[in-house]
Structure formats: C-alpha cells, structure tokens
Tab-separated table of C-alpha atoms in Angstrom:
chain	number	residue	atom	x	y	z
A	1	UNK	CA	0.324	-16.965	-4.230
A	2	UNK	CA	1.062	-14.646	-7.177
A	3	UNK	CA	-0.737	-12.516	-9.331
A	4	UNK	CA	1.496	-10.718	-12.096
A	5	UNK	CA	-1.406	-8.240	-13.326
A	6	UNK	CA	-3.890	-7.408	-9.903
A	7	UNK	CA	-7.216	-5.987	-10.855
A	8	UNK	CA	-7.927	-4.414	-8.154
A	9	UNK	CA	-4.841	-2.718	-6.149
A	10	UNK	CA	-6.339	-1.761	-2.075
A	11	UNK	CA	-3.608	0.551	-0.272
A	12	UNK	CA	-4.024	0.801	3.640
A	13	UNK	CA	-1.932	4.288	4.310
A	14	UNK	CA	-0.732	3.518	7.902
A	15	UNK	CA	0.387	5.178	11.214
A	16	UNK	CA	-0.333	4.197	14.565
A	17	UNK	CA	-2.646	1.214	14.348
A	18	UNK	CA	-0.926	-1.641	16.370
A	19	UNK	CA	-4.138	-2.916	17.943
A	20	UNK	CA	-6.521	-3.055	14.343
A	21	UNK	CA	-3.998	-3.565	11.495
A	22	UNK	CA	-4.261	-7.735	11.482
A	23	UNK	CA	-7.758	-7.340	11.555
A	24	UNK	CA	-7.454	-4.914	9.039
A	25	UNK	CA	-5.079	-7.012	6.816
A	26	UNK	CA	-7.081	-10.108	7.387
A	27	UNK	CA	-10.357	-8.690	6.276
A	28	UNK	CA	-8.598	-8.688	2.707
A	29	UNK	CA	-7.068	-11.509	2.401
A	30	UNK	CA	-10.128	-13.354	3.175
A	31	UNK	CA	-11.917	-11.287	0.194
A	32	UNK	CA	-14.002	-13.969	-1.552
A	33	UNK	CA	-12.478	-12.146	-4.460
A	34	UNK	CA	-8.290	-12.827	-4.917
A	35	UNK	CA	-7.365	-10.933	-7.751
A	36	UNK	CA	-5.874	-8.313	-6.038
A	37	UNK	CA	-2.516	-6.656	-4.298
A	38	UNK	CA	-2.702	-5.130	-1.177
A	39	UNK	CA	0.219	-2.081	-0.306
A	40	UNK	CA	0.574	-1.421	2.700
A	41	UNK	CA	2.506	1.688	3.825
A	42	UNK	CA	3.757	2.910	6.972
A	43	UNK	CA	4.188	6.474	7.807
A	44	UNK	CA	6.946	6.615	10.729
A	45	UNK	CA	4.582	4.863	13.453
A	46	UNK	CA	5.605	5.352	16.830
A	47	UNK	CA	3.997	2.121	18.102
A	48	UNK	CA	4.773	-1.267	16.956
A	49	UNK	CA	2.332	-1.547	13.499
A	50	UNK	CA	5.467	-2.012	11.448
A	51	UNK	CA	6.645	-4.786	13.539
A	52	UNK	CA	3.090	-6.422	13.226
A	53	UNK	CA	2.724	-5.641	9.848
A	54	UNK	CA	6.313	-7.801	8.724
A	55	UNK	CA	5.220	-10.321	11.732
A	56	UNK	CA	1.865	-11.113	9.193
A	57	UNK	CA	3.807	-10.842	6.365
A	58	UNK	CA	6.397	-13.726	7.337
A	59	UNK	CA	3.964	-15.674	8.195
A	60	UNK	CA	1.121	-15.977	4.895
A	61	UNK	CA	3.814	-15.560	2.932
A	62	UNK	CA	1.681	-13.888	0.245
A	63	UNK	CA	3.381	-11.661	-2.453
A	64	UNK	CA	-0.066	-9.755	-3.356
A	65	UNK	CA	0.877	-8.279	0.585
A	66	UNK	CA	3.714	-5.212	-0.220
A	67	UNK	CA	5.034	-3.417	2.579
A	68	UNK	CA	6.761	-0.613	2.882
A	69	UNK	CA	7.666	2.000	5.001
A	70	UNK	CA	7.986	5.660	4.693
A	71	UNK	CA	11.684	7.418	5.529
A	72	UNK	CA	10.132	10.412	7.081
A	73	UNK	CA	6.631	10.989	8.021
A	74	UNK	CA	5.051	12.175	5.522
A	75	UNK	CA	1.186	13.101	7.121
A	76	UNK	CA	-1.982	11.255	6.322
A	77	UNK	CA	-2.754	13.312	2.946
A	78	UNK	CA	0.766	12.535	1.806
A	79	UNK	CA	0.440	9.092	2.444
A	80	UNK	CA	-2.752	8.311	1.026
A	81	UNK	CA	-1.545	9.712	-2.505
A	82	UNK	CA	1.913	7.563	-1.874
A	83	UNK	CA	0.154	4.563	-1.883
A	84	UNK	CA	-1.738	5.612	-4.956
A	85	UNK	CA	1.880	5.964	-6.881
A	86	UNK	CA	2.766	2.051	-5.908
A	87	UNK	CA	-1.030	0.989	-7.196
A	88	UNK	CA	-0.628	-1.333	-10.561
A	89	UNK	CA	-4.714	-2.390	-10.341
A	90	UNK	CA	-7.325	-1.396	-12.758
A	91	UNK	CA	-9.392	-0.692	-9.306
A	92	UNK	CA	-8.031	1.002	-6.259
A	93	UNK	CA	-9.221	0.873	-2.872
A	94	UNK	CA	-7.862	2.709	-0.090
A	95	UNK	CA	-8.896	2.033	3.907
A	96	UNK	CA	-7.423	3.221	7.664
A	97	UNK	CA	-5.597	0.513	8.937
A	98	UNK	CA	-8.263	0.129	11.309
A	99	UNK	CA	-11.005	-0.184	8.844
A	100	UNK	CA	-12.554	-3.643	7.772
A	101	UNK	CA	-14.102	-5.481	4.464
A	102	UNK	CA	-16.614	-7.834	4.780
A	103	UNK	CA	-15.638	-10.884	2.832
A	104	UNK	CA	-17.802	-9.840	-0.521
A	105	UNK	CA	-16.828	-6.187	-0.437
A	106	UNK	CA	-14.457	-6.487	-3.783
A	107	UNK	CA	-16.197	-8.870	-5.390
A	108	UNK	CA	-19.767	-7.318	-5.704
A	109	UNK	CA	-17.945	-3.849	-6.567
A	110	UNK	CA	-15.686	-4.867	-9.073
A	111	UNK	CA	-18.732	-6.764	-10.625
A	112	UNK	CA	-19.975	-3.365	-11.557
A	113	UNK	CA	-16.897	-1.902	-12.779
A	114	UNK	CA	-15.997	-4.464	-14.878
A	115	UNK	CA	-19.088	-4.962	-16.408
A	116	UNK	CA	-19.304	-3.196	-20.374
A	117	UNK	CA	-22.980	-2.312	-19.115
A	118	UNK	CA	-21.313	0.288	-16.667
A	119	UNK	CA	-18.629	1.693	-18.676
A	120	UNK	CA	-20.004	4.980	-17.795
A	121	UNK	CA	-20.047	4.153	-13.946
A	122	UNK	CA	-16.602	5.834	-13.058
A	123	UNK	CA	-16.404	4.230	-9.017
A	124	UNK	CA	-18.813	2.502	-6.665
A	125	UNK	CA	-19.751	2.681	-3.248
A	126	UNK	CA	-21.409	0.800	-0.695
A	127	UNK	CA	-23.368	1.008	2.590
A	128	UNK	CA	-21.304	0.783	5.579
A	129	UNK	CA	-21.355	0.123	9.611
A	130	UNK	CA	-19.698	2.634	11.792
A	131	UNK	CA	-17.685	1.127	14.420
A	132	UNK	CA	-15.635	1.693	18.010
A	133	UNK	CA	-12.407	0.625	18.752
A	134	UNK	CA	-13.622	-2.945	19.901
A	135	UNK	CA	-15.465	-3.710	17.350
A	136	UNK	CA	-19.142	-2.762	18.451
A	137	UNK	CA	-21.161	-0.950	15.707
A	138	UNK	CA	-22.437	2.566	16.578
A	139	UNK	CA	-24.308	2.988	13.443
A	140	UNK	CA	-25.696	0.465	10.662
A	141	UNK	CA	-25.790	0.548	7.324
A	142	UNK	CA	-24.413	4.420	6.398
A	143	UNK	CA	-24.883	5.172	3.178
A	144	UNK	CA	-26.228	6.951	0.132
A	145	UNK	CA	-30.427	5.319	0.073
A	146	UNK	CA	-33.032	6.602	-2.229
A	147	UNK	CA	-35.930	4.200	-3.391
A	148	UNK	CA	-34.058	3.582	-6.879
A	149	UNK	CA	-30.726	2.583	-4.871
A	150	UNK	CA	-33.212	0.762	-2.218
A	151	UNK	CA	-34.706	-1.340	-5.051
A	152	UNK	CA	-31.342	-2.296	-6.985
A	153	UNK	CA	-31.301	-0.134	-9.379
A	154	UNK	CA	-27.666	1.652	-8.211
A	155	UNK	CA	-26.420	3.690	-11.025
A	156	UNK	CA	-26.314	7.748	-10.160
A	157	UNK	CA	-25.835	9.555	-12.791
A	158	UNK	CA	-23.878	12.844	-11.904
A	159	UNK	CA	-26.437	15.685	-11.512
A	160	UNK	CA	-28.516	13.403	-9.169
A	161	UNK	CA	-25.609	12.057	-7.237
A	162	UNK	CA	-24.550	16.179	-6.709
A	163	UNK	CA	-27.997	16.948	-5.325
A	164	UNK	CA	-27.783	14.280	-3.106
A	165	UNK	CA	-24.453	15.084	-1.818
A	166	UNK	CA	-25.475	19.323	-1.433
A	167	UNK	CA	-28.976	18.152	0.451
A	168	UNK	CA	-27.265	15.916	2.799
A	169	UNK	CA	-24.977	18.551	4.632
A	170	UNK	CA	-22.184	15.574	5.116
A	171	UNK	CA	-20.416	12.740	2.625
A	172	UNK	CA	-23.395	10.435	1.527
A	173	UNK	CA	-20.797	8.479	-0.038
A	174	UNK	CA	-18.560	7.250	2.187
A	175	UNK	CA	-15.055	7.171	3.277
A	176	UNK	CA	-12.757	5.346	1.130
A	177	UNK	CA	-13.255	2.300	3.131
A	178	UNK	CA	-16.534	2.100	1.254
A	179	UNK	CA	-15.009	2.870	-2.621
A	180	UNK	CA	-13.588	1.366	-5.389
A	181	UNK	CA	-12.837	3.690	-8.438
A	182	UNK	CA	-11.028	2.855	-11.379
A	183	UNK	CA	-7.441	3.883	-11.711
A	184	UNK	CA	-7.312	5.948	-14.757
A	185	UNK	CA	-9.433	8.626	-12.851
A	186	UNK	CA	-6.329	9.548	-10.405
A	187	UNK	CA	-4.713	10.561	-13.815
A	188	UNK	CA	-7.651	12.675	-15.134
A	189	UNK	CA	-8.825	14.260	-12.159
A	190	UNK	CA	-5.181	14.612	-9.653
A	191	UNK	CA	-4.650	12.875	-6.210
A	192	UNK	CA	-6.192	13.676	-2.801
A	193	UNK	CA	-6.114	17.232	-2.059
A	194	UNK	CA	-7.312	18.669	1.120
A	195	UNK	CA	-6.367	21.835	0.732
A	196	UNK	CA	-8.111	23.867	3.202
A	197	UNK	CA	-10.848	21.177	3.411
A	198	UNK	CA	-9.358	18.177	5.216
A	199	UNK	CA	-12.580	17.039	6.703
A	200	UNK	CA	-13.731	16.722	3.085
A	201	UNK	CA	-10.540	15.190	1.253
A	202	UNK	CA	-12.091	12.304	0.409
A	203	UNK	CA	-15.474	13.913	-0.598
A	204	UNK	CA	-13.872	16.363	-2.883
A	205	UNK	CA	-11.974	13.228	-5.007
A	206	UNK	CA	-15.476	11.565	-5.357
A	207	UNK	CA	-16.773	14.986	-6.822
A	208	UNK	CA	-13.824	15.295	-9.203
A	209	UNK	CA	-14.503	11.297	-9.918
A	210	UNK	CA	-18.073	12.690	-10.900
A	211	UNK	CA	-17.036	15.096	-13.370
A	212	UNK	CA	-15.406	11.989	-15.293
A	213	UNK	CA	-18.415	9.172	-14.845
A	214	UNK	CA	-21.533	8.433	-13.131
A	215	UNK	CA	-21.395	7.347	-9.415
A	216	UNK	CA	-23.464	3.163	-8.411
A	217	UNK	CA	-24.104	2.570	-5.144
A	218	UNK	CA	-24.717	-0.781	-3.966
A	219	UNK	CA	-28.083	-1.113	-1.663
A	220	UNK	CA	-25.687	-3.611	0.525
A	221	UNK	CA	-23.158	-2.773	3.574
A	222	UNK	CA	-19.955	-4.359	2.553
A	223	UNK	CA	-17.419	-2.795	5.324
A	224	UNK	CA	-16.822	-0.860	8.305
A	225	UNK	CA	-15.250	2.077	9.351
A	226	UNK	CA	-13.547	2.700	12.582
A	227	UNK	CA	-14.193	5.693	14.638
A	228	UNK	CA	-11.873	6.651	17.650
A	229	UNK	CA	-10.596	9.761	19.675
A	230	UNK	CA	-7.815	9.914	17.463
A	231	UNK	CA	-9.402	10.091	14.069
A	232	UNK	CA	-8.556	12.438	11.890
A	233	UNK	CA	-12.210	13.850	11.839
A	234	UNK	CA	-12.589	13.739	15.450
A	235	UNK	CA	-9.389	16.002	15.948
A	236	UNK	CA	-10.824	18.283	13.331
A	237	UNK	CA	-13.937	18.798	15.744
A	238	UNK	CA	-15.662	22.609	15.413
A	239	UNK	CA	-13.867	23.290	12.115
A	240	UNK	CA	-16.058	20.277	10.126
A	241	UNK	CA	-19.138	22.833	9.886
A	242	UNK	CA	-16.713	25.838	8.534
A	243	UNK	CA	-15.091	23.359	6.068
A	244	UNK	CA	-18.832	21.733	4.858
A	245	UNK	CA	-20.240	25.166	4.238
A	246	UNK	CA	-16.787	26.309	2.394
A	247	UNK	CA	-17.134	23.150	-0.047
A	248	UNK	CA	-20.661	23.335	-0.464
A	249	UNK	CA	-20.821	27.011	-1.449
A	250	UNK	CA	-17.853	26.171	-3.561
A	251	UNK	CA	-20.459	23.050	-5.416
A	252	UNK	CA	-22.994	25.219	-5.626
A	253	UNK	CA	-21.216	27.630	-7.520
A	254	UNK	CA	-19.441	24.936	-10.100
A	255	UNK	CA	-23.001	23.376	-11.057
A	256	UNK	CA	-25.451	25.985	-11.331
A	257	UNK	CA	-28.078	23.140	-11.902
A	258	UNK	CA	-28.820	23.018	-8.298
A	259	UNK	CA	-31.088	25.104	-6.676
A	260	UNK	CA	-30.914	27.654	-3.644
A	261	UNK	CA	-32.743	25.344	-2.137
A	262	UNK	CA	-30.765	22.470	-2.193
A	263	UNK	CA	-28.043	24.633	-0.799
A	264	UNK	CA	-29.740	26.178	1.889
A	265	UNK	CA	-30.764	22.406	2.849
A	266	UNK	CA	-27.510	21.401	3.115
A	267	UNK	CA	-25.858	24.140	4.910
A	268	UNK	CA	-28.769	23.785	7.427
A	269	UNK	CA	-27.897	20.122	7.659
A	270	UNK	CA	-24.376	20.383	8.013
A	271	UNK	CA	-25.031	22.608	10.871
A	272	UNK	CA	-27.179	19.882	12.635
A	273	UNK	CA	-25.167	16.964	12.070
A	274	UNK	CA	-22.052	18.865	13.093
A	275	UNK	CA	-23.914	19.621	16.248
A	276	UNK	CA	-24.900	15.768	16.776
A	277	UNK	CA	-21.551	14.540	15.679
A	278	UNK	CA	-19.945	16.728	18.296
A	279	UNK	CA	-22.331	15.151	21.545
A	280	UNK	CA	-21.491	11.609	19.753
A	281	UNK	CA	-17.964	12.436	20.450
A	282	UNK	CA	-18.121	14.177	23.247
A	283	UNK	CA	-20.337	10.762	24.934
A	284	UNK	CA	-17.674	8.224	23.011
A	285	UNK	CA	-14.482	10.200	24.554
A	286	UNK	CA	-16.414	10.080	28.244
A	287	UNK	CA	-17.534	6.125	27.769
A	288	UNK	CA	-13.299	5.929	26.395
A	289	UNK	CA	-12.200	7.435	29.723
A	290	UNK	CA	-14.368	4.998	31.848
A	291	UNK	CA	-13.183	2.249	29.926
A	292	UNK	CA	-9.914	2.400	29.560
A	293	UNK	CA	-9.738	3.022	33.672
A	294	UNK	CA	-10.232	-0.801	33.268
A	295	UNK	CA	-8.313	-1.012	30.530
A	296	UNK	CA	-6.026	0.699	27.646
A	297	UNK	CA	-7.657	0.705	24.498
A	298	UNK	CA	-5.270	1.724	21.380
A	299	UNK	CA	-6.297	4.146	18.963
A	300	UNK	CA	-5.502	4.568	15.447
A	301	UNK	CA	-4.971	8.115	13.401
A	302	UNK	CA	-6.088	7.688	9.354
C-alpha cells in the first residue's frame, strides 16, 4: 500500500526494544485511520530490534513502514529530533518503541486537527494507561481531566492549559505517546531540547507548542505507555524533583498571569509525586527481580 502525501507522519525513535517493537509497530498499522507513514529509526541497538524491525518489514510489505538505522548512536534526544527531519505528514506523532495505540488513537485526533473549527488548536492529547513490561496496566486513564474536558468540551486555551500544567507538579499532558501536533510547529518553536531538563523534554515542546495555539484534550484513553527499569525517567530517579521545580520556576517567571499560588501548588506537588513515583519504582524493580528469577523479561530505553 502507498500513500504519496501521509497526513499524519508517527516516528518510533528506537534502541533496545526487541521484546515490544512488533507490538509497537502493529498497534499502527492496525490504526482504523491509514493515511499515514510510520519512520522508524534505530539508534545502534545492541539487541536484535533491527533484525525484528526488517523481519516485519519483509513480511507486510508496506511502504508507509521506513526504516532506518542510525551510523552511530546518537542518544534518545538526538534521535527523537532525527526522526522529526524524515517526517513529510501534516501531523506528527512520536512513541517508545515499546509504547502502544489503541486502534482509534489517530483517527479521533486528527479529527480535531483537521477540522477549520480548530484552526487555533495547535496539538491534541489524549488520556492514557500506564503499563509494565507484560502488558498489565498500572494506572488507567492518565491524563489532563477538568469537568469541561470530562463533558466533551476539549479545547484549552493557553492560559488555562499553563495553570493546569504549574498546579499539577508533573506533565498533565502526556508523553508523546499520547500527542499529535501539527508539523509546522517544529519550525516555529525548534526541536526537542532537554537541556538541563531531560525529565521534562517532552513537557517543555508542549509549552513552546502553547505559545503558538491552544492545547484539546480528548476525554478518551487512546494509548499506552510503557514503564520499565530502564526508562529514561526511571534512570533519572532523585533528579525529577530538582528538574520540575527548575522548569516550573522558569514558567512562572515567562507568564506572570499565574499566581504564587499556583506555583507554590505545584512545587509542593512535584515534591509528593516525586516521592510516590520513587516507592512505585522502587516496588516495580523488587516485583522485576522476583519475576524475572522465573523468567527474563526485556526492557526497553526511550
């Protein structure tokens, strides 16, 4: 199957993910929307995810599917703004290779973007499940929720999506698993930059997105991302608080609408979820260590 002009381009940055990259793949290719190319690049893996990823790719025999792989490794950061470069789309997506779509993900977020009604909507999100490396779901339905979102009524308009983000102490929106923005925005507002921040890479393109357009979040959880003791936020561990109350401090300061309190709120936040996220790891590397005495589980690094 070939389409010369994709709408919507969805890049999967890869490295290390031999055990969830079909799954991965799949999810898109079964997208009940088709218009699409999916890029797929490999960042030096030292497992066997390239040899999986041609292995797929011989056999659908799909030209939307473009693989590549990297010369040198280039890092995650890198690699995520690589893939950006090869995207032809109106609409990019970009996911872990061990992240999923459920089958209506593109379709009910491209409905927004295309439509002339949201022509001041500059990306969309969704709700999203948080799962382990085999599959089970630690946490439902992650997302942005306020009773105007709740009720259907997505559209954010900057200032409130802001507040939201500085009284949440965390990224309300979601990983890029759980985006779709339009291209033209990479152009206005630069490529991922993690600077001193990488905990908050993707959060601080979706606040650079907001200086351009108005943020719609869709009341409905339409993927799933992957959590493991090789994350990139896991390995980050005791540094996520020092890097939330950097950028935060740093928001505050650009929009002057907010108030103290809504900074204060935040910070205090961070500081709990930090807290919570560390026992959550700290209970999902001991239940790792009793599994895999049974069995190996892979992991995969975004």
């Amino acid at each position: 199957m070939s389409l010369h002009t994709p709408i919507v381009s969805v890049c999967i940055p890869v490295f290390n993910c031999e055990a969830f990259i079909e799954s991965a793949i799949t999810s898109v290719l079964q997208q009940t929307f088709q218009n699409f190319e999916l890029i797929i690049i490999d960042d030096q893996s030292t497992d066997h995810v390239y040899d999986v990823i041609r292995r797929l790719a011989d056999s659908v025999n799909d030209d939307r599917l473009k693989v590549f792989r990297n010369d040198k490794n280039l890092g995650p950061e890198a690699n995520w703004n690589f893939c950006l470069s090869k995207a032809k789309g109106r609409f990019i997506k970009v996911m872990g290779g061990d992240d999923i779509l459920y089958p209506d993900c593109l379709e009910l977020q491209v409905r927004i973007l295309s439509n002339p009604q949201y022509e001041d909507i500059a990306f969309v999100s969704g709700w999203r499940d948080i799962i382990d490396p085999r599959g089970n779901v630690l946490m439902r339905n992650r997302g942005m929720k306020n009773r105007r979102i709740i009720q259907g009524d997505g559209r954010l308009r900057r200032d409130d999506a802001f507040r939201m983000i500085l009284r949440s102490g965390t990224n309300p929106i979601g990983e890029p698993v759980a985006v779709l923005f339009r291209s033209d925005l990479v152009q206005k507002t630069g490529v991922f930059s993690g600077r001193d921040i990488p905990y908050l890479i993707d959060l601080d393109q979706w606040c650079r997105f907001l200086q351009s357009g108005h943020l719609y979040v869709l009341a409905q959880t339409i993927c799933a991302f992957r959590v493991s003791n090789t994350s990139w936020s896991y390995k980050l561990g005791n540094a996520q608080f020092h890097q939330v109350r950097r950028f935060f401090l740093q928001l505050h300061r650009e929009h002057q609408m907010h108030a103290l309190f809504d900074l204060t709120l935040g910070i205090c936040m961070a500081f709990v979820l930090c807290r919570m996220r560390g026992w959550l790891y700290f209970f999902f590397r001991l239940r790792e260590y009793y599994q895999n005495k049974q069995q190996k589980t892979p992991s995969c690094i975004k």
